[in-house]
mmCIF file of N, CA and C in Angstrom:
data_model
loop_
_atom_site.group_PDB
_atom_site.id
_atom_site.type_symbol
_atom_site.label_atom_id
_atom_site.label_comp_id
_atom_site.label_asym_id
_atom_site.label_seq_id
_atom_site.Cartn_x
_atom_site.Cartn_y
_atom_site.Cartn_z
ATOM 1 N N UNK A 1 -4.002 8.064 9.638
ATOM 2 C CA UNK A 1 -2.592 7.784 9.122
ATOM 3 C C UNK A 1 -2.024 7.042 9.734
ATOM 4 N N UNK A 2 -0.891 6.418 9.569
ATOM 5 C CA UNK A 2 0.176 5.669 10.342
ATOM 6 C C UNK A 2 0.896 6.258 11.216
ATOM 7 N N UNK A 3 1.654 5.477 12.015
ATOM 8 C CA UNK A 3 2.801 5.845 12.739
ATOM 9 C C UNK A 3 3.615 6.945 12.167
ATOM 10 N N UNK A 4 3.973 8.087 12.704
ATOM 11 C CA UNK A 4 4.832 8.927 11.963
ATOM 12 C C UNK A 4 6.080 8.436 11.249
ATOM 13 N N UNK A 5 6.912 7.573 12.135
ATOM 14 C CA UNK A 5 7.824 7.061 11.314
ATOM 15 C C UNK A 5 7.628 5.926 10.242
ATOM 16 N N UNK A 6 6.398 5.606 10.200
ATOM 17 C CA UNK A 6 6.198 4.881 8.996
ATOM 18 C C UNK A 6 6.138 5.870 7.717
ATOM 19 N N UNK A 7 5.111 7.199 8.196
ATOM 20 C CA UNK A 7 4.692 7.884 6.872
ATOM 21 C C UNK A 7 6.098 8.367 6.339
ATOM 22 N N UNK A 8 7.094 8.543 7.243
ATOM 23 C CA UNK A 8 8.449 8.948 7.017
ATOM 24 C C UNK A 8 9.113 8.286 6.008
ATOM 25 N N UNK A 9 8.878 6.745 6.162
ATOM 26 C CA UNK A 9 9.333 5.695 5.284
ATOM 27 C C UNK A 9 8.590 5.577 4.198
ATOM 28 N N UNK A 10 7.209 5.980 3.897
ATOM 29 C CA UNK A 10 6.371 5.740 2.787
ATOM 30 C C UNK A 10 6.902 7.061 1.891
ATOM 31 N N UNK A 11 7.622 7.980 2.549
ATOM 32 C CA UNK A 11 7.709 9.223 1.593
ATOM 33 C C UNK A 11 8.911 9.223 1.024
ATOM 34 N N UNK A 12 10.146 8.588 1.050
ATOM 35 C CA UNK A 12 11.245 8.404 0.825
ATOM 36 C C UNK A 12 10.911 7.943 -0.558
ATOM 37 N N UNK A 13 12.226 8.474 -1.581
ATOM 38 C CA UNK A 13 11.983 8.409 -2.785
ATOM 39 C C UNK A 13 12.365 7.039 -3.282
ATOM 40 N N UNK A 14 11.764 6.359 -3.904
ATOM 41 C CA UNK A 14 12.107 4.974 -4.444
ATOM 42 C C UNK A 14 11.791 3.690 -3.571
ATOM 43 N N UNK A 15 10.904 4.038 -2.744
ATOM 44 C CA UNK A 15 10.070 3.108 -1.857
ATOM 45 C C UNK A 15 9.384 1.958 -2.667
ATOM 46 N N UNK A 16 9.590 0.689 -1.976
ATOM 47 C CA UNK A 16 8.850 -0.289 -2.603
ATOM 48 C C UNK A 16 7.699 -0.703 -1.419
ATOM 49 N N UNK A 17 6.355 -0.744 -2.325
ATOM 50 C CA UNK A 17 5.113 -1.141 -1.507
ATOM 51 C C UNK A 17 4.761 -2.354 -2.045
ATOM 52 N N UNK A 18 3.920 -2.985 -0.960
ATOM 53 C CA UNK A 18 2.936 -4.306 -1.815
ATOM 54 C C UNK A 18 1.821 -4.102 -1.140
ATOM 55 N N UNK A 19 0.779 -4.377 -1.962
ATOM 56 C CA UNK A 19 -0.541 -3.977 -1.760
ATOM 57 C C UNK A 19 -1.311 -5.774 -1.622
ATOM 58 N N UNK A 20 -2.096 -5.596 -1.007
ATOM 59 C CA UNK A 20 -2.818 -7.042 -1.187
ATOM 60 C C UNK A 20 -3.935 -6.956 -0.563
ATOM 61 N N UNK A 21 -5.199 -7.466 -0.826
ATOM 62 C CA UNK A 21 -6.442 -7.874 -0.589
ATOM 63 C C UNK A 21 -6.975 -9.036 -0.150
ATOM 64 N N UNK A 22 -7.582 -9.142 0.862
ATOM 65 C CA UNK A 22 -8.375 -10.312 1.504
ATOM 66 C C UNK A 22 -10.019 -10.179 1.507
ATOM 67 N N UNK A 23 -10.698 -11.243 1.818
ATOM 68 C CA UNK A 23 -11.680 -11.361 1.667
ATOM 69 C C UNK A 23 -12.366 -11.928 2.713
ATOM 70 N N UNK A 24 -11.527 -13.021 3.353
ATOM 71 C CA UNK A 24 -11.672 -13.759 4.564
ATOM 72 C C UNK A 24 -11.861 -13.454 5.783
ATOM 73 N N UNK A 25 -11.536 -12.142 5.896
ATOM 74 C CA UNK A 25 -11.322 -11.777 7.173
ATOM 75 C C UNK A 25 -11.904 -10.408 7.166
ATOM 76 N N UNK A 26 -12.313 -9.920 6.031
ATOM 77 C CA UNK A 26 -13.243 -8.933 6.378
ATOM 78 C C UNK A 26 -14.659 -8.530 6.845
ATOM 79 N N UNK A 27 -14.775 -7.782 7.728
ATOM 80 C CA UNK A 27 -16.148 -7.693 8.395
ATOM 81 C C UNK A 27 -17.192 -6.980 7.371
ATOM 82 N N UNK A 28 -18.500 -7.512 7.839
ATOM 83 C CA UNK A 28 -19.788 -7.113 6.890
ATOM 84 C C UNK A 28 -19.931 -5.716 7.693
ATOM 85 N N UNK A 29 -20.211 -4.882 6.760
ATOM 86 C CA UNK A 29 -20.989 -5.078 5.454
ATOM 87 C C UNK A 29 -20.110 -4.917 4.128
ATOM 88 N N UNK A 30 -18.389 -4.765 4.919
ATOM 89 C CA UNK A 30 -17.398 -4.557 3.574
ATOM 90 C C UNK A 30 -17.090 -5.774 2.873
ATOM 91 N N UNK A 31 -16.702 -5.907 1.663
ATOM 92 C CA UNK A 31 -16.305 -7.111 0.985
ATOM 93 C C UNK A 31 -14.947 -7.311 1.108
ATOM 94 N N UNK A 32 -14.087 -6.698 0.986
ATOM 95 C CA UNK A 32 -12.868 -6.829 0.667
ATOM 96 C C UNK A 32 -11.800 -5.770 1.783
ATOM 97 N N UNK A 33 -10.727 -6.083 2.354
ATOM 98 C CA UNK A 33 -9.705 -5.206 2.965
ATOM 99 C C UNK A 33 -8.623 -5.340 2.315
ATOM 100 N N UNK A 34 -8.060 -3.821 1.945
ATOM 101 C CA UNK A 34 -6.807 -3.810 1.155
ATOM 102 C C UNK A 34 -5.834 -3.396 2.540
ATOM 103 N N UNK A 35 -4.700 -3.879 2.302
ATOM 104 C CA UNK A 35 -3.592 -3.370 3.088
ATOM 105 C C UNK A 35 -2.619 -3.082 2.386
ATOM 106 N N UNK A 36 -1.693 -2.171 2.918
ATOM 107 C CA UNK A 36 -0.295 -1.848 2.388
ATOM 108 C C UNK A 36 0.791 -2.043 3.348
ATOM 109 N N UNK A 37 1.738 -2.551 2.866
ATOM 110 C CA UNK A 37 2.973 -2.823 3.209
ATOM 111 C C UNK A 37 4.207 -1.772 2.826
ATOM 112 N N UNK A 38 5.120 -1.497 3.587
ATOM 113 C CA UNK A 38 6.115 -0.798 2.864
ATOM 114 C C UNK A 38 7.470 -1.584 3.492
ATOM 115 N N UNK A 39 8.597 -0.997 2.407
ATOM 116 C CA UNK A 39 9.645 -2.209 2.705
ATOM 117 C C UNK A 39 10.577 -1.186 3.580
ATOM 118 N N UNK A 40 11.444 -2.183 4.747
ATOM 119 C CA UNK A 40 11.965 -1.052 5.444
ATOM 120 C C UNK A 40 13.394 -1.757 5.215
ATOM 121 N N UNK A 41 14.332 -0.793 4.396
ATOM 122 C CA UNK A 41 15.431 -1.411 4.283
ATOM 123 C C UNK A 41 16.490 -1.654 5.247
ATOM 124 N N UNK A 42 16.217 -0.939 6.279
ATOM 125 C CA UNK A 42 17.149 -1.042 7.600
ATOM 126 C C UNK A 42 16.677 -2.484 8.274
ATOM 127 N N UNK A 43 15.685 -3.072 8.344
ATOM 128 C CA UNK A 43 15.372 -4.709 8.669
ATOM 129 C C UNK A 43 15.147 -5.663 7.612
ATOM 130 N N UNK A 44 15.196 -5.048 6.036
ATOM 131 C CA UNK A 44 15.000 -6.233 5.180
ATOM 132 C C UNK A 44 13.540 -6.679 5.335
ATOM 133 N N UNK A 45 12.457 -6.074 5.756
ATOM 134 C CA UNK A 45 11.124 -6.546 6.191
ATOM 135 C C UNK A 45 9.968 -5.545 5.417
ATOM 136 N N UNK A 46 8.774 -6.235 5.310
ATOM 137 C CA UNK A 46 7.816 -5.322 4.499
ATOM 138 C C UNK A 46 7.015 -5.102 5.849
ATOM 139 N N UNK A 47 6.407 -3.522 6.390
ATOM 140 C CA UNK A 47 5.835 -3.980 7.643
ATOM 141 C C UNK A 47 4.152 -3.344 6.925
ATOM 142 N N UNK A 48 3.225 -3.674 7.501
ATOM 143 C CA UNK A 48 1.722 -3.416 7.339
ATOM 144 C C UNK A 48 2.023 -2.022 7.964
ATOM 145 N N UNK A 49 1.490 -1.095 7.166
ATOM 146 C CA UNK A 49 1.284 0.354 7.019
ATOM 147 C C UNK A 49 0.251 0.843 7.635
ATOM 148 N N UNK A 50 -0.770 0.523 6.471
ATOM 149 C CA UNK A 50 -2.071 1.252 6.544
ATOM 150 C C UNK A 50 -3.116 0.786 5.497
ATOM 151 N N UNK A 51 -4.533 0.934 5.604
ATOM 152 C CA UNK A 51 -5.404 0.820 4.681
ATOM 153 C C UNK A 51 -5.330 1.640 3.484
ATOM 154 N N UNK A 52 -6.196 1.148 2.355
ATOM 155 C CA UNK A 52 -5.872 1.745 1.482
ATOM 156 C C UNK A 52 -6.437 3.348 1.337
ATOM 157 N N UNK A 53 -7.352 3.689 2.145
ATOM 158 C CA UNK A 53 -7.799 5.221 2.059
ATOM 159 C C UNK A 53 -7.047 6.088 2.536
ATOM 160 N N UNK A 54 -5.885 5.690 3.375
ATOM 161 C CA UNK A 54 -4.837 6.566 3.764
ATOM 162 C C UNK A 54 -4.041 7.189 3.069
ATOM 163 N N UNK A 55 -3.637 6.256 1.602
ATOM 164 C CA UNK A 55 -3.073 6.639 0.581
ATOM 165 C C UNK A 55 -2.974 7.903 -0.069
ATOM 166 N N UNK A 56 -4.723 8.226 -0.174
ATOM 167 C CA UNK A 56 -4.897 9.510 -0.818
ATOM 168 C C UNK A 56 -4.267 10.629 -0.124
ATOM 169 N N UNK A 57 -3.873 10.859 0.936
ATOM 170 C CA UNK A 57 -3.199 11.895 1.711
ATOM 171 C C UNK A 57 -1.544 12.282 1.282
ATOM 172 N N UNK A 58 -1.266 11.059 0.672
ATOM 173 C CA UNK A 58 0.158 10.870 0.507
ATOM 174 C C UNK A 58 0.659 11.009 -0.781
ATOM 175 N N UNK A 59 2.048 11.707 -0.948
ATOM 176 C CA UNK A 59 2.344 11.769 -2.288
ATOM 177 C C UNK A 59 3.865 10.968 -2.482
ATOM 178 N N UNK A 60 3.892 9.786 -2.987
ATOM 179 C CA UNK A 60 4.744 9.123 -3.136
ATOM 180 C C UNK A 60 5.648 8.707 -4.488
ATOM 181 N N UNK A 61 6.992 8.670 -4.283
ATOM 182 C CA UNK A 61 7.902 8.243 -5.480
ATOM 183 C C UNK A 61 8.119 7.226 -5.105
ATOM 184 N N UNK A 62 7.349 6.024 -5.931
ATOM 185 C CA UNK A 62 7.845 4.463 -5.788
ATOM 186 C C UNK A 62 9.028 3.881 -6.463
ATOM 187 N N UNK A 63 9.638 2.882 -6.206
ATOM 188 C CA UNK A 63 10.555 2.209 -6.951
ATOM 189 C C UNK A 63 9.804 1.072 -8.095
ATOM 190 N N UNK A 64 8.610 0.290 -6.924
ATOM 191 C CA UNK A 64 7.776 -0.649 -7.195
ATOM 192 C C UNK A 64 6.790 -0.478 -6.540
ATOM 193 N N UNK A 65 5.694 -1.099 -7.301
ATOM 194 C CA UNK A 65 4.551 -1.283 -6.657
ATOM 195 C C UNK A 65 4.161 -3.138 -7.027
ATOM 196 N N UNK A 66 3.937 -3.786 -5.734
ATOM 197 C CA UNK A 66 3.503 -5.252 -6.325
ATOM 198 C C UNK A 66 1.986 -5.563 -5.586
ATOM 199 N N UNK A 67 1.246 -6.439 -6.404
ATOM 200 C CA UNK A 67 -0.121 -6.605 -6.040
ATOM 201 C C UNK A 67 -0.187 -7.822 -6.444
ATOM 202 N N UNK A 68 -1.475 -8.703 -6.252
ATOM 203 C CA UNK A 68 -1.963 -9.614 -6.948
ATOM 204 C C UNK A 68 -2.500 -9.641 -8.113
ATOM 205 N N UNK A 69 -2.783 -10.824 -8.891
ATOM 206 C CA UNK A 69 -3.721 -10.499 -10.067
ATOM 207 C C UNK A 69 -5.302 -10.263 -10.230
ATOM 208 N N UNK A 70 -5.624 -9.339 -9.118
ATOM 209 C CA UNK A 70 -6.800 -9.057 -9.162
ATOM 210 C C UNK A 70 -6.906 -7.947 -10.228
ATOM 211 N N UNK A 71 -7.897 -7.803 -11.147
ATOM 212 C CA UNK A 71 -8.112 -6.936 -12.404
ATOM 213 C C UNK A 71 -8.701 -5.242 -11.526
ATOM 214 N N UNK A 72 -9.381 -5.686 -10.884
ATOM 215 C CA UNK A 72 -10.202 -4.320 -10.316
ATOM 216 C C UNK A 72 -9.009 -3.639 -8.979
ATOM 217 N N UNK A 73 -8.092 -4.505 -8.525
ATOM 218 C CA UNK A 73 -6.899 -3.898 -7.727
ATOM 219 C C UNK A 73 -5.965 -3.323 -8.514
ATOM 220 N N UNK A 74 -5.571 -3.748 -9.552
ATOM 221 C CA UNK A 74 -4.330 -3.528 -10.595
ATOM 222 C C UNK A 74 -4.969 -1.813 -11.249
ATOM 223 N N UNK A 75 -6.281 -2.265 -11.479
ATOM 224 C CA UNK A 75 -6.816 -0.944 -11.933
ATOM 225 C C UNK A 75 -6.581 0.519 -10.754
ATOM 226 N N UNK A 76 -7.001 0.128 -9.589
ATOM 227 C CA UNK A 76 -6.966 0.840 -8.785
ATOM 228 C C UNK A 76 -5.563 1.358 -8.331
ATOM 229 N N UNK A 77 -4.537 0.319 -8.308
ATOM 230 C CA UNK A 77 -3.309 1.146 -8.347
ATOM 231 C C UNK A 77 -2.799 2.031 -9.405
ATOM 232 N N UNK A 78 -2.941 1.795 -10.656
ATOM 233 C CA UNK A 78 -2.724 2.693 -11.659
ATOM 234 C C UNK A 78 -3.275 3.945 -11.227
ATOM 235 N N UNK A 79 -4.396 3.771 -11.165
ATOM 236 C CA UNK A 79 -5.311 5.108 -11.069
ATOM 237 C C UNK A 79 -4.526 6.046 -9.646
ATOM 238 N N UNK A 80 -4.310 5.430 -8.756
ATOM 239 C CA UNK A 80 -3.712 6.122 -7.457
ATOM 240 C C UNK A 80 -2.180 6.374 -7.985
ATOM 241 N N UNK A 81 -1.518 5.461 -8.414
ATOM 242 C CA UNK A 81 -0.106 5.637 -8.664
ATOM 243 C C UNK A 81 0.498 6.046 -9.902
ATOM 244 N N UNK A 82 -0.033 6.856 -10.765
ATOM 245 C CA UNK A 82 -0.161 7.085 -12.150
ATOM 246 C C UNK A 82 1.321 7.477 -12.360
ATOM 247 N N UNK A 83 1.791 7.152 -13.494
ATOM 248 C CA UNK A 83 3.291 6.878 -13.752
ATOM 249 C C UNK A 83 4.090 5.760 -13.051
ATOM 250 N N UNK A 84 3.878 5.290 -12.057
ATOM 251 C CA UNK A 84 4.530 4.290 -11.659
ATOM 252 C C UNK A 84 4.610 2.943 -12.286
#
């Protein structure tokens, strides 16, 4: 899991998160790395928080989720954050 302060930030109702994937810096045998950034309104910045597998342990009420136009990623986000 991430740092406890960042974990608390993610569990605030209405948190905004940004999910992005990259292929170019991913080490073998993996194909893609997914990172999760959460918005910190105190500083008005997005902070890299976690990798995708960490999200399975959190229950979040998000205001918005932003990701690129990768169909597999969009489907995974919809599955993980049903109702968002």
